[in-house]
Coordinates of C-alpha atoms and ligand atoms in Angstrom, one line a residue:
M1 CA 0.0 0.0 0.0
G2 CA 1.4 3.5 -0.9
R3 CA 1.4 6.1 1.9
P4 CA -2.2 7.4 2.1
K5 CA -2.8 11.1 2.0
R6 CA -2.7 12.8 5.4
R7 CA -6.0 14.7 4.8
Q8 CA -7.8 11.5 4.0
L9 CA -6.5 10.0 7.3
G10 CA -7.8 12.9 9.4
Q11 CA -4.4 13.7 10.8
H12 CA -5.1 16.4 13.2
F13 CA -2.6 15.8 16.0
L14 CA -3.4 16.8 19.6
V15 CA -1.0 19.4 21.1
D16 CA -3.0 20.5 24.2
Q17 CA -1.4 18.6 27.1
R18 CA -4.4 19.2 29.4
V19 CA -6.8 17.7 26.8
I20 CA -4.5 14.7 26.3
E21 CA -4.3 14.0 30.0
R22 CA -8.0 14.4 30.5
I23 CA -8.6 11.8 27.7
A24 CA -6.2 9.3 29.3
T25 CA -7.7 9.7 32.8
L26 CA -11.1 8.7 31.4
T27 CA -9.7 5.1 31.1
K28 CA -10.2 2.9 34.1
P29 CA -7.5 1.0 36.0
T30 CA -9.0 -2.3 34.8
P31 CA -9.0 -4.1 32.5
P32 CA -5.2 -3.4 32.5
R33 CA -4.7 -3.2 28.8
V34 CA -5.6 -0.6 26.2
L35 CA -5.9 -0.6 22.4
E36 CA -5.1 2.8 20.9
I37 CA -6.5 3.4 17.5
G38 CA -4.5 5.9 15.4
P39 CA -1.6 6.9 17.7
G40 CA -0.3 9.3 15.1
R41 CA 2.7 11.0 16.6
G42 CA 2.0 9.4 20.0
A43 CA 0.5 12.4 21.9
L44 CA -1.9 10.2 23.8
T45 CA 0.3 7.1 23.7
G46 CA 2.7 8.4 26.4
P47 CA 0.0 9.1 29.0
L48 CA -1.5 5.7 28.2
L49 CA 1.9 4.0 28.7
E50 CA 2.0 5.6 32.2
R51 CA -1.3 4.0 33.1
F52 CA -1.1 0.6 31.4
D53 CA 1.5 -2.1 31.2
R54 CA 0.0 -3.3 27.9
V55 CA -0.6 -0.7 25.1
L56 CA -1.3 -2.0 21.6
A57 CA -1.6 0.7 18.9
L58 CA -3.0 0.3 15.4
E59 CA -1.8 2.9 12.9
V60 CA -2.7 2.8 9.2
D61 CA 0.0 5.4 8.1
V62 CA 3.2 3.3 7.9
G63 CA 5.1 6.6 7.5
L64 CA 4.4 7.5 11.2
I65 CA 5.5 4.2 12.7
P66 CA 9.4 4.5 12.8
S67 CA 9.3 7.8 14.7
L68 CA 6.6 6.4 17.0
Q69 CA 8.8 3.4 17.7
A70 CA 11.8 5.6 18.3
K71 CA 9.9 7.9 20.7
Y72 CA 8.7 5.0 22.9
I73 CA 11.7 2.7 22.5
G74 CA 12.3 0.7 25.7
T75 CA 8.6 0.7 26.7
T76 CA 6.0 -2.1 26.4
L77 CA 4.3 -0.3 23.4
E78 CA 3.3 -2.7 20.6
I79 CA 2.5 -0.9 17.3
R80 CA 0.9 -2.6 14.4
S81 CA 0.6 -1.2 10.9
S82 CA -3.0 -1.8 10.4
D83 CA -6.3 -0.4 9.3
A84 CA -8.8 -0.4 12.2
L85 CA -11.7 -0.5 9.6
N86 CA -10.9 -4.1 8.6
E87 CA -8.4 -5.6 11.0
P88 CA -10.0 -8.9 12.2
L89 CA -10.8 -8.3 15.9
D90 CA -10.8 -11.8 17.3
P91 CA -7.2 -12.7 16.3
L92 CA -6.1 -9.3 17.5
L93 CA -7.9 -9.1 20.9
A94 CA -9.4 -12.4 22.0
A95 CA -6.3 -14.0 23.6
E96 CA -5.9 -11.3 26.3
K97 CA -9.4 -9.9 26.5
P98 CA -11.0 -7.7 27.7
W99 CA -9.6 -4.4 26.6
Q100 CA -10.3 -0.7 26.8
I101 CA -9.9 1.5 23.8
A102 CA -8.6 5.0 23.6
A103 CA -8.8 6.9 20.4
N104 CA -8.8 10.3 18.8
L105 CA -10.5 9.1 15.7
P106 CA -10.3 10.6 12.2
Y107 CA -13.5 12.2 11.2
S108 CA -13.6 10.4 7.9
V109 CA -13.8 6.9 9.4
G110 CA -14.5 7.5 13.1
T111 CA -18.2 6.4 13.0
A112 CA -17.4 3.3 11.1
I113 CA -14.6 2.3 13.4
L114 CA -16.8 2.9 16.5
R115 CA -19.6 0.8 15.0
R116 CA -17.3 -2.1 14.5
F117 CA -16.5 -2.2 18.2
L118 CA -20.0 -1.4 19.6
P119 CA -21.3 -5.0 19.5
R120 CA -18.1 -6.5 21.0
H121 CA -18.7 -6.3 24.7
D122 CA -17.0 -9.7 24.8
L123 CA -13.7 -8.1 23.8
V124 CA -14.0 -4.5 25.0
T125 CA -15.3 -2.9 28.2
R126 CA -14.8 0.8 27.7
I127 CA -14.1 3.1 24.7
V128 CA -12.9 6.6 25.4
V129 CA -13.2 8.2 22.0
M130 CA -12.8 11.7 20.5
L131 CA -15.0 12.3 17.5
Q132 CA -16.5 15.2 15.6
S133 CA -19.0 16.9 18.1
E134 CA -21.8 16.4 15.7
V135 CA -21.1 12.6 15.6
V136 CA -21.1 12.4 19.5
D137 CA -24.4 14.3 19.5
R138 CA -25.8 11.6 17.2
L139 CA -24.3 8.9 19.4
V140 CA -25.9 10.0 22.6
A141 CA -29.2 11.3 21.0
E142 CA -32.4 10.3 22.7
P143 CA -35.6 9.5 20.8
S144 CA -37.2 12.9 21.3
G145 CA -34.1 14.8 20.3
S146 CA -32.9 15.8 16.8
G147 CA -30.3 13.6 15.3
H148 CA -31.8 10.4 16.8
G149 CA -30.9 7.9 14.1
L150 CA -29.3 4.5 13.5
L151 CA -26.1 5.3 15.4
A152 CA -28.1 6.2 18.6
L153 CA -30.2 3.0 18.2
E154 CA -27.0 0.9 17.9
R155 CA -25.5 2.6 21.0
A156 CA -28.8 1.9 22.9
A157 CA -28.5 -1.7 21.9
Y158 CA -24.9 -2.2 23.0
A159 CA -23.7 0.5 25.3
E160 CA -24.1 3.4 27.7
A161 CA -22.5 6.5 26.4
T162 CA -21.8 9.8 28.1
V163 CA -20.3 13.1 26.9
A164 CA -17.1 13.9 28.7
F165 CA -16.0 17.3 27.3
D166 CA -15.7 19.4 24.2
V167 CA -12.4 20.1 22.5
P168 CA -11.9 23.2 20.4
P169 CA -9.9 23.2 17.1
D170 CA -7.0 25.0 18.9
A171 CA -6.1 21.8 20.7
F172 CA -4.8 20.3 17.4
R173 CA -2.2 20.9 14.7
P174 CA -3.2 21.4 12.0
R175 CA -6.5 22.9 13.3
P176 CA -9.6 21.0 12.1
K177 CA -12.6 22.9 10.8
V178 CA -14.9 21.3 13.2
H179 CA -15.2 21.0 16.9
S180 CA -14.6 17.7 18.7
T181 CA -16.1 16.0 21.7
V182 CA -14.8 13.2 23.9
A183 CA -17.3 10.5 24.8
V184 CA -17.1 7.5 27.2
V185 CA -18.8 4.4 25.8
D186 CA -19.3 1.5 28.2
L187 CA -20.2 -1.7 26.4
R188 CA -22.7 -4.2 27.9
P189 CA -24.5 -7.3 26.7
P190 CA -27.5 -6.4 24.6
K191 CA -31.0 -6.8 26.1
F192 CA -32.3 -8.1 22.7
S193 CA -31.1 -11.1 20.6
E194 CA -29.0 -10.6 17.6
K195 CA -31.9 -11.7 15.4
E196 CA -34.2 -9.2 17.0
L197 CA -31.7 -6.4 16.6
K198 CA -31.0 -7.3 13.0
A199 CA -34.7 -7.1 12.2
A200 CA -35.1 -3.9 14.2
F201 CA -32.1 -2.1 12.5
Y202 CA -33.4 -3.2 9.1
L203 CA -36.7 -1.5 9.6
A204 CA -35.2 1.5 11.4
S205 CA -32.6 2.2 8.6
H206 CA -35.4 2.1 6.1
G207 CA -37.7 4.4 8.1
L208 CA -35.0 6.8 9.3
N209 CA -34.0 7.5 5.7
R210 CA -37.5 9.1 5.4
A211 CA -37.4 10.6 8.9
R212 CA -39.6 13.6 8.0
K213 CA -42.5 11.4 7.0
T214 CA -45.0 9.8 9.4
L215 CA -44.5 6.0 10.2
P216 CA -46.9 4.6 7.5
N217 CA -45.3 6.6 4.7
A218 CA -41.7 6.2 6.0
L219 CA -42.0 2.5 6.3
K220 CA -43.7 1.7 3.0
P221 CA -43.6 -0.9 1.5
L222 CA -42.2 -2.9 4.5
V223 CA -44.8 -2.2 7.1
D224 CA -48.5 -1.4 6.8
L225 CA -50.8 0.7 9.0
N226 CA -52.3 -2.3 10.7
Q227 CA -48.9 -3.6 11.8
I228 CA -48.0 -0.2 13.1
E229 CA -51.2 -0.1 15.2
R230 CA -50.8 -3.6 16.4
S231 CA -47.3 -2.6 17.7
G232 CA -48.9 0.0 19.8
L233 CA -47.2 2.8 17.9
D234 CA -48.8 6.1 16.9
P235 CA -49.2 6.2 13.1
G236 CA -48.8 10.0 13.3
A237 CA -45.3 9.6 14.8
R238 CA -42.0 10.2 12.9
P239 CA -39.4 7.5 12.8
G240 CA -36.9 9.5 14.9
T241 CA -39.1 9.4 17.9
L242 CA -39.1 5.6 18.2
D243 CA -36.8 4.0 20.7
L244 CA -35.0 0.7 20.3
A245 CA -37.7 -1.3 22.1
D246 CA -40.3 0.2 19.7
W247 CA -38.4 -0.9 16.6
V248 CA -37.9 -4.4 18.1
R249 CA -41.6 -4.7 18.8
L250 CA -42.6 -3.4 15.3
A251 CA -40.1 -5.9 13.7
E252 CA -41.6 -8.7 15.7
V253 CA -45.2 -7.9 14.6
V254 CA -44.0 -7.6 11.0
G255 CA -42.0 -10.8 11.2
N256 CA -45.0 -12.6 12.7
S257 CA -47.2 -11.4 9.9
G258 CA -45.6 -13.8 7.4
P259 CA -42.4 -13.9 5.4
Q260 CA -44.0 -12.4 2.3
Q261 CA -44.4 -9.0 4.1
V262 CA -40.7 -8.1 4.4
G263 CA -37.3 -9.5 3.7
L264 CA -36.5 -10.0 7.4
S265 CA -35.6 -13.7 7.3
Ligands
LIG1 N1 -3.8 10.0 18.4 C1 -3.1 11.1 17.7 C2 -3.4 12.4 18.4 O1 -4.4 12.5 19.1 O2 -2.6 13.3 18.2 C3 -3.5 11.1 16.3 C4 -5.0 11.4 16.0 S1 -5.4 11.7 14.3 C5 -6.9 12.6 14.5 C6 -5.9 10.2 13.7 C7 -4.9 9.1 13.5 O3 -5.5 7.9 13.1 C8 -3.8 9.4 12.5 O4 -2.6 9.0 13.0 C9 -4.2 8.5 11.3 O5 -3.1 8.1 10.5 C10 -4.8 7.3 12.0 N2 -5.8 6.6 11.2 C11 -6.6 7.1 10.2 N3 -7.4 6.1 9.7 C12 -7.1 5.0 10.4 C13 -7.5 3.6 10.3 N4 -8.5 3.2 9.5 N5 -6.9 2.7 11.1 C14 -5.9 3.0 12.0 N6 -5.5 4.3 12.1 C15 -6.0 5.3 11.3

């Protein structure tokens, strides 16, 4: 692989020491191992090495790795040249599980990387993550709030998430155009089965693409009015106001109506 372009990789490096320390202190003492995604020039890696005996870092930009290795020579840091979007997680993490994750994620791929880890409470307990503020808003959004979409439903399925603090563009070099926010995401076993969640997310992603419409219109042709009423939902409601349990219940009613209704099998 050639060296990817820096802009594409969201390389805004943290330079504000107070912010860096605050992110590191949001990790817990246990489990005693941390995966850092995108260590970059190692701003966060140092404070993590002070707290953890085991720090494993995944960096996609091979050009950054030699200086990172030199900076932390003689420490227990293990760096892998790897893309966190498709590195297989079980071979990477299962032997020593569970892990915490600390990451200042690039805006371009931050959501996709977070979504990969959300269902993996078996491998990861806590994710301390910095993302674009707008993405964190969507992550923690509640059904009545704006921005309540699929990301919030996935978070509700797999984790508790809290907003820790906002980080202004001045904390980085080069300065990003957007504001950032640090969130703490604690993973837990889901209350619904994988099958229930799959069916619920399928309906939700369809409906939330038409979020301004009322349920019967937003969910055409997958769900009819009768099924919405049988689920106890208000047909005048908009898709963004439904919580995870609502989508699971609706998917169950639709699934029980016969396989010809929707492709939920
Ligand atoms: N942690 C450093 C800091 O806070 O200064 C760097 C953060 S910078 C916003 C994002 C880092 O993630 C960059 O070093 C970039 O090369 C790396 N990165 C981008 N995409 C990645 C991916 N898919 N897998 C692993 N690392 C990635």
